[in-house]
mmCIF file of C-alpha atoms in Angstrom:
data_model
loop_
_atom_site.group_PDB
_atom_site.id
_atom_site.type_symbol
_atom_site.label_atom_id
_atom_site.label_comp_id
_atom_site.label_asym_id
_atom_site.label_seq_id
_atom_site.Cartn_x
_atom_site.Cartn_y
_atom_site.Cartn_z
ATOM 1 C CA MET X 1089 26.417 -4.104 -18.019
ATOM 2 C CA VAL X 1090 25.063 -6.720 -15.648
ATOM 3 C CA PHE X 1091 22.627 -7.142 -12.821
ATOM 4 C CA TYR X 1092 23.916 -8.843 -9.699
ATOM 5 C CA LEU X 1093 21.436 -9.091 -6.904
ATOM 6 C CA LEU X 1094 17.847 -8.068 -6.261
ATOM 7 C CA VAL X 1095 16.639 -7.804 -2.683
ATOM 8 C CA ILE X 1096 13.246 -6.780 -1.277
ATOM 9 C CA PHE X 1097 12.951 -5.623 2.335
ATOM 10 C CA ASN X 1098 9.914 -4.558 4.299
ATOM 11 C CA ARG X 1099 9.757 -1.590 6.637
ATOM 12 C CA GLN X 1100 10.921 -3.623 9.589
ATOM 13 C CA GLY X 1101 14.084 -4.651 7.780
ATOM 14 C CA LYS X 1102 13.004 -8.192 7.141
ATOM 15 C CA CYS X 1103 14.332 -9.545 3.896
ATOM 16 C CA LEU X 1104 11.313 -10.788 1.938
ATOM 17 C CA PHE X 1105 12.977 -11.879 -1.225
ATOM 18 C CA THR X 1106 16.344 -12.190 -2.919
ATOM 19 C CA MET X 1107 17.280 -13.169 -6.416
ATOM 20 C CA GLU X 1108 20.737 -13.620 -7.768
ATOM 21 C CA CYS X 1109 20.845 -12.629 -11.420
ATOM 22 C CA ASN X 1110 24.408 -13.498 -12.241
ATOM 23 C CA LYS X 1111 27.104 -15.400 -10.428
ATOM 24 C CA ARG X 1112 29.016 -12.988 -8.327
ATOM 25 C CA ARG X 1113 32.319 -13.082 -6.516
ATOM 26 C CA THR X 1114 33.012 -15.859 -4.057
ATOM 27 C CA LYS X 1115 30.834 -15.563 -1.002
ATOM 28 C CA LYS X 1116 32.061 -13.938 2.174
ATOM 29 C CA GLY X 1117 29.945 -14.789 5.164
ATOM 30 C CA LYS X 1118 26.275 -15.697 5.348
ATOM 31 C CA PRO X 1119 23.673 -14.044 3.123
ATOM 32 C CA GLU X 1120 21.556 -13.173 6.192
ATOM 33 C CA GLN X 1121 24.424 -11.172 7.560
ATOM 34 C CA GLU X 1122 24.917 -9.416 4.256
ATOM 35 C CA GLN X 1123 21.219 -8.525 4.109
ATOM 36 C CA LYS X 1124 21.308 -7.140 7.614
ATOM 37 C CA LEU X 1125 24.314 -5.023 6.752
ATOM 38 C CA MET X 1126 22.676 -3.805 3.597
ATOM 39 C CA PHE X 1127 19.466 -2.770 5.318
ATOM 40 C CA GLY X 1128 21.413 -1.093 8.096
ATOM 41 C CA LEU X 1129 23.519 0.813 5.625
ATOM 42 C CA LEU X 1130 20.507 1.991 3.619
ATOM 43 C CA HIS X 1131 18.723 3.027 6.772
ATOM 44 C CA SER X 1132 21.702 5.049 7.962
ATOM 45 C CA LEU X 1133 22.359 6.448 4.529
ATOM 46 C CA LYS X 1134 18.803 7.665 4.252
ATOM 47 C CA SER X 1135 18.910 9.458 7.562
ATOM 48 C CA PHE X 1136 22.323 10.863 6.631
ATOM 49 C CA VAL X 1137 20.913 12.173 3.347
ATOM 50 C CA ASN X 1138 18.035 13.776 5.218
ATOM 51 C CA ARG X 1139 20.377 15.326 7.731
ATOM 52 C CA ILE X 1140 22.842 16.990 5.399
ATOM 53 C CA THR X 1141 20.394 18.102 2.743
ATOM 54 C CA PRO X 1142 20.490 21.864 2.119
ATOM 55 C CA ARG X 1143 16.738 22.028 1.350
ATOM 56 C CA PRO X 1144 13.901 20.177 2.999
ATOM 57 C CA LEU X 1145 13.339 16.866 1.284
ATOM 58 C CA ASP X 1146 9.616 16.457 1.767
ATOM 59 C CA GLN X 1147 9.188 19.286 -0.721
ATOM 60 C CA LEU X 1148 10.820 17.234 -3.416
ATOM 61 C CA GLU X 1149 8.882 15.098 -5.807
ATOM 62 C CA SER X 1150 11.310 12.246 -5.990
ATOM 63 C CA GLU X 1151 12.847 10.055 -3.349
ATOM 64 C CA PRO X 1152 15.945 11.396 -1.629
ATOM 65 C CA LEU X 1153 17.982 8.301 -2.345
ATOM 66 C CA ASN X 1154 17.986 6.672 -5.774
ATOM 67 C CA SER X 1155 21.355 5.031 -6.102
ATOM 68 C CA PHE X 1156 24.993 5.138 -5.162
ATOM 69 C CA VAL X 1157 28.016 4.020 -7.104
ATOM 70 C CA THR X 1158 31.194 2.365 -5.968
ATOM 71 C CA LYS X 1159 34.091 1.060 -7.944
ATOM 72 C CA GLY X 1160 32.739 -2.462 -7.962
ATOM 73 C CA TYR X 1161 28.986 -1.983 -8.268
ATOM 74 C CA LYS X 1162 26.080 0.416 -8.340
ATOM 75 C CA LEU X 1163 23.222 0.067 -5.879
ATOM 76 C CA HIS X 1164 19.763 1.124 -7.043
ATOM 77 C CA TYR X 1165 17.165 1.878 -4.418
ATOM 78 C CA PHE X 1166 13.411 2.361 -4.558
ATOM 79 C CA GLU X 1167 11.212 2.722 -1.504
ATOM 80 C CA THR X 1168 7.416 2.600 -1.600
ATOM 81 C CA LEU X 1169 5.165 4.608 0.708
ATOM 82 C CA SER X 1170 4.089 1.300 2.204
ATOM 83 C CA GLY X 1171 7.678 0.777 3.337
ATOM 84 C CA LEU X 1172 8.834 -1.846 0.863
ATOM 85 C CA ARG X 1173 12.413 -1.385 -0.286
ATOM 86 C CA PHE X 1174 13.569 -2.679 -3.621
ATOM 87 C CA VAL X 1175 17.324 -2.907 -3.961
ATOM 88 C CA LEU X 1176 19.241 -3.939 -7.039
ATOM 89 C CA THR X 1177 22.993 -4.069 -7.419
ATOM 90 C CA THR X 1178 24.467 -3.850 -10.874
ATOM 91 C CA ASP X 1179 27.622 -3.079 -12.741
ATOM 92 C CA PRO X 1180 28.707 0.524 -11.978
ATOM 93 C CA THR X 1181 28.150 1.672 -15.574
ATOM 94 C CA VAL X 1182 24.386 1.043 -15.582
ATOM 95 C CA GLY X 1183 22.169 4.134 -15.834
ATOM 96 C CA ASN X 1184 19.021 5.049 -13.905
ATOM 97 C CA LEU X 1185 16.892 2.016 -13.077
ATOM 98 C CA GLN X 1186 14.014 3.609 -11.136
ATOM 99 C CA GLU X 1187 11.602 2.569 -13.862
ATOM 100 C CA LEU X 1188 12.763 -1.024 -13.651
ATOM 101 C CA LEU X 1189 12.330 -1.097 -9.886
ATOM 102 C CA ARG X 1190 8.835 0.350 -10.261
ATOM 103 C CA SER X 1191 8.025 -2.430 -12.681
ATOM 104 C CA VAL X 1192 9.307 -4.976 -10.185
ATOM 105 C CA TYR X 1193 6.936 -3.363 -7.672
ATOM 106 C CA ALA X 1194 4.086 -3.746 -10.175
ATOM 107 C CA LEU X 1195 4.961 -7.439 -10.549
ATOM 108 C CA TYR X 1196 5.060 -7.758 -6.771
ATOM 109 C CA VAL X 1197 1.550 -6.305 -6.587
ATOM 110 C CA GLU X 1198 0.248 -8.591 -9.296
ATOM 111 C CA TYR X 1199 1.779 -11.882 -8.174
ATOM 112 C CA VAL X 1200 2.528 -11.467 -4.482
ATOM 113 C CA SER X 1201 0.180 -9.057 -2.757
ATOM 114 C CA LYS X 1202 -2.807 -10.248 -4.794
ATOM 115 C CA ASN X 1203 -2.064 -13.862 -3.941
ATOM 116 C CA PRO X 1204 -4.632 -14.570 -1.217
ATOM 117 C CA LEU X 1205 -2.432 -17.204 0.393
ATOM 118 C CA TYR X 1206 0.460 -14.814 0.819
ATOM 119 C CA GLN X 1207 0.583 -13.249 4.272
ATOM 120 C CA VAL X 1208 1.733 -9.635 4.336
ATOM 121 C CA GLY X 1209 5.180 -9.560 5.939
ATOM 122 C CA ASP X 1210 6.117 -13.150 5.153
ATOM 123 C CA SER X 1211 8.994 -14.168 2.929
ATOM 124 C CA VAL X 1212 7.924 -14.275 -0.687
ATOM 125 C CA ASP X 1213 7.649 -17.818 -1.931
ATOM 126 C CA CYS X 1214 5.467 -17.402 -5.009
ATOM 127 C CA GLN X 1215 6.686 -19.413 -7.972
ATOM 128 C CA LEU X 1216 4.705 -17.320 -10.409
ATOM 129 C CA PHE X 1217 6.338 -14.142 -9.141
ATOM 130 C CA VAL X 1218 9.797 -15.641 -9.477
ATOM 131 C CA SER X 1219 9.217 -16.797 -13.039
ATOM 132 C CA LYS X 1220 7.569 -13.536 -14.182
ATOM 133 C CA LEU X 1221 10.311 -11.570 -12.519
ATOM 134 C CA SER X 1222 13.185 -13.446 -14.085
ATOM 135 C CA GLU X 1223 11.430 -13.270 -17.444
ATOM 136 C CA TYR X 1224 11.156 -9.513 -17.057
ATOM 137 C CA MET X 1225 14.734 -9.078 -15.895
ATOM 138 C CA ARG X 1226 16.113 -11.236 -18.669
ATOM 139 C CA ALA X 1227 14.265 -9.195 -21.267
ATOM 140 C CA HIS X 1228 15.853 -5.990 -19.973
ATOM 141 C CA PRO X 1229 18.647 -4.651 -22.198
ATOM 142 C CA ASN X 1230 20.993 -4.387 -19.226
ATOM 143 C CA PHE X 1231 20.736 -8.024 -18.277
ATOM 144 C CA GLY X 1232 23.906 -9.783 -19.238
ATOM 145 C CA MET L 490 -7.521 28.333 -4.112
ATOM 146 C CA ALA L 491 -4.562 26.020 -4.165
ATOM 147 C CA SER L 492 -6.506 23.348 -2.347
ATOM 148 C CA LEU L 493 -9.358 23.658 -4.817
ATOM 149 C CA GLN L 494 -6.901 23.001 -7.583
ATOM 150 C CA THR L 495 -5.425 19.948 -5.934
ATOM 151 C CA ALA L 496 -8.916 18.643 -5.240
ATOM 152 C CA ARG L 497 -9.661 18.905 -8.944
ATOM 153 C CA SER L 498 -6.418 17.239 -9.936
ATOM 154 C CA HIS L 499 -7.140 14.399 -7.519
ATOM 155 C CA ALA L 500 -10.539 13.901 -9.110
ATOM 156 C CA LYS L 501 -8.909 13.887 -12.510
ATOM 157 C CA ALA L 502 -6.226 11.424 -11.395
ATOM 158 C CA GLY L 503 -8.975 9.201 -10.023
ATOM 159 C CA GLU L 504 -10.782 9.230 -13.377
ATOM 160 C CA ALA L 505 -7.589 8.440 -15.255
ATOM 161 C CA ILE L 506 -6.711 5.439 -13.089
ATOM 162 C CA TRP L 507 -10.295 4.198 -13.094
ATOM 163 C CA ALA L 508 -10.152 4.113 -16.897
ATOM 164 C CA LYS L 509 -7.119 1.826 -16.722
ATOM 165 C CA MET L 510 -8.411 -0.583 -14.076
ATOM 166 C CA ASP L 511 -9.765 -4.010 -14.940
ATOM 167 C CA LYS L 512 -13.521 -4.012 -14.400
ATOM 168 C CA ILE L 513 -15.864 -6.690 -13.163
ATOM 169 C CA SER L 514 -19.622 -6.819 -13.259
ATOM 170 C CA ALA L 515 -21.136 -4.718 -10.478
ATOM 171 C CA GLU L 516 -23.757 -7.390 -9.880
ATOM 172 C CA LEU L 517 -21.155 -10.100 -9.441
ATOM 173 C CA PHE L 518 -19.266 -7.844 -7.036
ATOM 174 C CA ALA L 519 -22.350 -6.941 -5.011
ATOM 175 C CA MET L 520 -23.660 -10.509 -4.917
ATOM 176 C CA THR L 521 -20.281 -11.927 -3.862
ATOM 177 C CA TYR L 522 -19.973 -9.439 -1.066
ATOM 178 C CA GLY L 523 -23.567 -10.120 -0.048
ATOM 179 C CA ALA L 524 -22.899 -13.844 0.029
ATOM 180 C CA ILE L 525 -19.908 -13.323 2.324
ATOM 181 C CA VAL L 526 -21.927 -11.221 4.746
ATOM 182 C CA VAL L 527 -24.763 -13.735 4.777
ATOM 183 C CA GLN L 528 -22.360 -16.591 5.411
ATOM 184 C CA LEU L 529 -20.794 -14.696 8.298
ATOM 185 C CA LEU L 530 -24.250 -14.114 9.772
ATOM 186 C CA LYS L 531 -24.904 -17.840 9.557
ATOM 187 C CA ASP L 532 -21.555 -18.753 11.051
ATOM 188 C CA PHE L 533 -21.497 -16.319 13.948
ATOM 189 C CA GLU L 534 -25.226 -15.846 14.569
ATOM 190 C CA ASP L 535 -24.456 -12.550 16.220
ATOM 191 C CA VAL L 536 -24.615 -9.209 14.433
ATOM 192 C CA GLU L 537 -21.992 -7.519 16.590
ATOM 193 C CA THR L 538 -19.464 -10.297 15.938
ATOM 194 C CA VAL L 539 -20.149 -10.064 12.225
ATOM 195 C CA ASN L 540 -19.465 -6.327 12.300
ATOM 196 C CA VAL L 541 -16.126 -6.984 13.963
ATOM 197 C CA GLU L 542 -15.306 -9.817 11.607
ATOM 198 C CA LEU L 543 -16.072 -7.733 8.513
ATOM 199 C CA GLU L 544 -13.801 -5.010 9.781
ATOM 200 C CA LYS L 545 -11.003 -7.527 10.353
ATOM 201 C CA MET L 546 -11.400 -8.968 6.879
ATOM 202 C CA GLY L 547 -11.252 -5.462 5.466
ATOM 203 C CA TYR L 548 -8.131 -4.724 7.470
ATOM 204 C CA ASN L 549 -6.335 -7.678 5.893
ATOM 205 C CA ILE L 550 -7.495 -6.599 2.454
ATOM 206 C CA GLY L 551 -6.387 -3.019 3.044
ATOM 207 C CA MET L 552 -2.894 -4.089 4.036
ATOM 208 C CA ARG L 553 -2.328 -5.639 0.625
ATOM 209 C CA LEU L 554 -4.567 -3.365 -1.418
ATOM 210 C CA VAL L 555 -2.460 -0.369 -0.480
ATOM 211 C CA ASP L 556 0.410 -1.680 -2.588
ATOM 212 C CA GLU L 557 -1.778 -1.994 -5.647
ATOM 213 C CA PHE L 558 -3.025 1.511 -5.016
ATOM 214 C CA LEU L 559 0.493 2.944 -4.663
ATOM 215 C CA ALA L 560 1.921 1.037 -7.620
ATOM 216 C CA LYS L 561 -0.877 1.999 -9.998
ATOM 217 C CA SER L 562 -1.413 5.574 -8.884
ATOM 218 C CA ALA L 563 2.337 6.325 -8.566
ATOM 219 C CA ILE L 564 1.303 8.860 -5.988
ATOM 220 C CA VAL L 565 3.842 10.823 -3.970
ATOM 221 C CA SER L 566 3.750 11.262 -0.255
ATOM 222 C CA CYS L 567 0.914 13.455 1.116
ATOM 223 C CA HIS L 568 1.922 16.594 2.984
ATOM 224 C CA ASN L 569 -0.856 16.449 5.520
ATOM 225 C CA PHE L 570 -3.851 14.458 6.642
ATOM 226 C CA ARG L 571 -6.219 16.658 4.630
ATOM 227 C CA GLU L 572 -4.474 15.676 1.444
ATOM 228 C CA THR L 573 -4.566 12.029 2.509
ATOM 229 C CA ALA L 574 -8.332 12.322 2.930
ATOM 230 C CA GLU L 575 -8.754 13.749 -0.565
ATOM 231 C CA VAL L 576 -6.610 10.993 -2.031
ATOM 232 C CA ILE L 577 -8.747 8.343 -0.336
ATOM 233 C CA GLY L 578 -12.041 9.875 -1.361
ATOM 234 C CA LYS L 579 -11.205 10.951 -4.887
ATOM 235 C CA ILE L 580 -8.595 8.461 -6.074
ATOM 236 C CA ALA L 581 -8.752 5.294 -3.988
ATOM 237 C CA PHE L 582 -12.560 5.070 -3.838
ATOM 238 C CA LYS L 583 -12.766 5.719 -7.560
ATOM 239 C CA MET L 584 -10.079 3.189 -8.338
ATOM 240 C CA PHE L 585 -11.545 0.284 -6.402
ATOM 241 C CA LEU L 586 -15.267 1.047 -6.163
ATOM 242 C CA GLY L 587 -15.861 3.176 -9.234
ATOM 243 C CA THR L 588 -17.355 5.916 -7.115
ATOM 244 C CA THR L 589 -15.983 8.868 -5.207
ATOM 245 C CA ALA L 590 -16.568 9.876 -1.627
ATOM 246 C CA GLU L 591 -16.984 13.437 -0.509
ATOM 247 C CA ILE L 592 -14.759 14.665 2.305
ATOM 248 C CA THR L 593 -16.509 16.815 4.920
ATOM 249 C CA ASN L 594 -16.959 17.540 8.601
ATOM 250 C CA TRP L 595 -13.336 18.181 9.445
ATOM 251 C CA SER L 596 -12.634 18.508 13.137
ATOM 252 C CA THR L 597 -10.882 21.744 14.076
ATOM 253 C CA ASP L 598 -7.580 19.971 14.743
ATOM 254 C CA SER L 599 -7.663 18.379 11.253
ATOM 255 C CA ARG L 600 -7.423 14.891 12.686
ATOM 256 C CA GLN L 601 -10.952 13.710 11.959
ATOM 257 C CA PHE L 602 -13.011 13.767 8.816
ATOM 258 C CA SER L 603 -15.985 12.085 7.248
ATOM 259 C CA LEU L 604 -16.293 10.298 3.944
ATOM 260 C CA LEU L 605 -19.750 10.621 2.430
ATOM 261 C CA VAL L 606 -20.220 7.600 0.233
ATOM 262 C CA GLY L 607 -22.763 8.442 -2.425
ATOM 263 C CA ASP L 608 -23.159 5.625 -4.847
ATOM 264 C CA ASN L 609 -22.025 2.488 -3.066
ATOM 265 C CA PRO L 610 -22.013 -0.561 -5.366
ATOM 266 C CA LEU L 611 -21.903 -2.945 -2.390
ATOM 267 C CA ILE L 612 -25.464 -2.167 -1.317
ATOM 268 C CA ASP L 613 -27.214 -2.231 -4.676
ATOM 269 C CA PHE L 614 -29.638 -4.990 -3.732
ATOM 270 C CA VAL L 615 -29.635 -4.751 0.034
ATOM 271 C CA GLU L 616 -32.461 -4.153 2.454
ATOM 272 C CA LEU L 617 -31.829 -4.865 6.106
ATOM 273 C CA PRO L 618 -34.531 -6.940 7.801
ATOM 274 C CA PRO L 619 -35.438 -5.821 11.367
ATOM 275 C CA ALA L 620 -33.492 -8.722 12.877
ATOM 276 C CA TYR L 621 -30.292 -7.324 11.412
ATOM 277 C CA ARG L 622 -30.965 -3.703 12.243
ATOM 278 C CA ASP L 623 -27.572 -3.315 13.902
ATOM 279 C CA LEU L 624 -25.603 -4.881 11.108
ATOM 280 C CA VAL L 625 -23.032 -2.546 9.589
ATOM 281 C CA PHE L 626 -23.284 -4.122 6.193
ATOM 282 C CA CYS L 627 -20.297 -2.341 4.668
ATOM 283 C CA ASN L 628 -18.040 -2.447 7.703
ATOM 284 C CA LEU L 629 -15.452 -4.117 5.490
ATOM 285 C CA LEU L 630 -14.744 -0.693 3.982
ATOM 286 C CA CYS L 631 -13.756 0.674 7.388
ATOM 287 C CA GLY L 632 -11.284 -2.153 7.779
ATOM 288 C CA VAL L 633 -9.832 -1.558 4.337
ATOM 289 C CA ILE L 634 -9.215 2.103 5.135
ATOM 290 C CA ARG L 635 -7.649 1.259 8.489
ATOM 291 C CA GLY L 636 -5.404 -1.466 7.043
ATOM 292 C CA ALA L 637 -4.264 0.603 4.084
ATOM 293 C CA LEU L 638 -3.477 3.676 6.167
ATOM 294 C CA GLU L 639 -1.598 1.642 8.733
ATOM 295 C CA MET L 640 0.772 0.512 5.989
ATOM 296 C CA VAL L 641 1.611 4.152 5.287
ATOM 297 C CA GLN L 642 2.235 4.803 8.976
ATOM 298 C CA LEU L 643 -1.117 6.369 9.840
ATOM 299 C CA LYS L 644 -2.952 4.662 12.663
ATOM 300 C CA VAL L 645 -6.640 5.478 12.360
ATOM 301 C CA GLU L 646 -9.987 4.447 13.706
ATOM 302 C CA CYS L 647 -12.876 4.147 11.323
ATOM 303 C CA GLU L 648 -16.619 3.639 11.684
ATOM 304 C CA PHE L 649 -19.956 4.163 9.988
ATOM 305 C CA VAL L 650 -21.786 6.940 11.806
ATOM 306 C CA ARG L 651 -24.615 7.102 9.298
ATOM 307 C CA ASP L 652 -25.823 4.397 6.957
ATOM 308 C CA VAL L 653 -28.487 4.553 4.244
ATOM 309 C CA LEU L 654 -29.319 0.931 4.980
ATOM 310 C CA ARG L 655 -30.390 1.958 8.463
ATOM 311 C CA GLY L 656 -32.538 4.814 7.268
ATOM 312 C CA ASP L 657 -30.065 7.691 7.135
ATOM 313 C CA GLU L 658 -29.999 10.004 4.148
ATOM 314 C CA VAL L 659 -26.397 9.305 3.384
ATOM 315 C CA SER L 660 -23.671 6.889 4.417
ATOM 316 C CA GLU L 661 -20.943 8.525 6.415
ATOM 317 C CA ILE L 662 -17.659 6.936 7.455
ATOM 318 C CA ARG L 663 -15.863 8.763 10.218
ATOM 319 C CA VAL L 664 -12.074 8.508 10.178
ATOM 320 C CA ARG L 665 -10.030 9.496 13.222
ATOM 321 C CA LEU L 666 -6.286 9.835 13.139
ATOM 322 C CA LEU L 667 -4.871 8.311 16.305
ATOM 323 C CA GLU L 668 -1.171 8.409 15.696
ATOM 324 C CA ILE L 669 1.446 8.918 13.023
ATOM 325 C CA LEU L 670 3.716 5.934 13.415
ATOM 326 C CA GLN L 671 7.444 6.428 13.392
ATOM 327 C CA GLU L 672 9.813 4.237 11.522
ATOM 328 C CA GLN L 673 11.394 1.893 13.975
ATOM 329 C CA TYR L 674 14.550 0.055 13.347
ATOM 330 C CA GLN L 675 16.902 -1.112 16.019
ATOM 331 C CA GLU L 676 20.403 -1.682 14.892
ATOM 332 C CA GLU L 677 21.867 -4.775 16.391
ATOM 333 C CA GLU L 678 25.169 -4.549 18.124
#
């Protein structure tokens, strides 16, 4: 049960923040390319989900896309109404992490968006956010 | 009937979040805001420019405030603009200003409404001298609404059409929906 990678995108697909929680496999290609692929995939997946759904999704309380699982990892997804996307990849056996991603959003609000020197849409470079975040993630039972 | 119920639940949600928010002294809040406006008047020496500047400052605040609002209210997406208006007046105003705003004067196409701001903590100690008759003292609020709504893909225009500071009975902010923005993402080849 481990966390791998946390990524935050904005609505335009810009990667605002990444954090590697545990050493992963050897790297293939540049991280920028990986982020672009990831955002593209999520974007397409979301529109795919909307397209094939048997009932209209705006009637549903929860988000249409929460996570998907592959053999190697599980990807958890949380999108805010303001267009921020929180993505966390973990070991495939991990359960529902919507609550965790909401808490990461709460930390983002507290230490990023309330920081007057942070410009909305810029990459997140707030030391306090990073330290609070890793503290929070480390305390989570699934961190390993 | 259904809308009456949602209106009540919005008011209730507003109360509940207000109870959880950190509070500051209303005087400190009002005096700080007053000091900012006065400084702007000194810096720009022109009331019209100050109005514009206040709106811009509000816009920048709104863009970041929206995330605090969404994170703390855990609200789900509104079905229509009418619901959005209720959420602003009953939840967002309560959450950040400790007061609610009444929603009225809907245009027939449901794209324009007015917020009647009853008890506005920003103007507790304010009287406009004749020289500043055209100052829209609380124009920051218009900017906040515009900035916050833009982040949830609603492009609006916002202005004070009535203002107690300028002798009206009530303060009225008019909100006009200009456009619902579409998500844009170009995949690169």
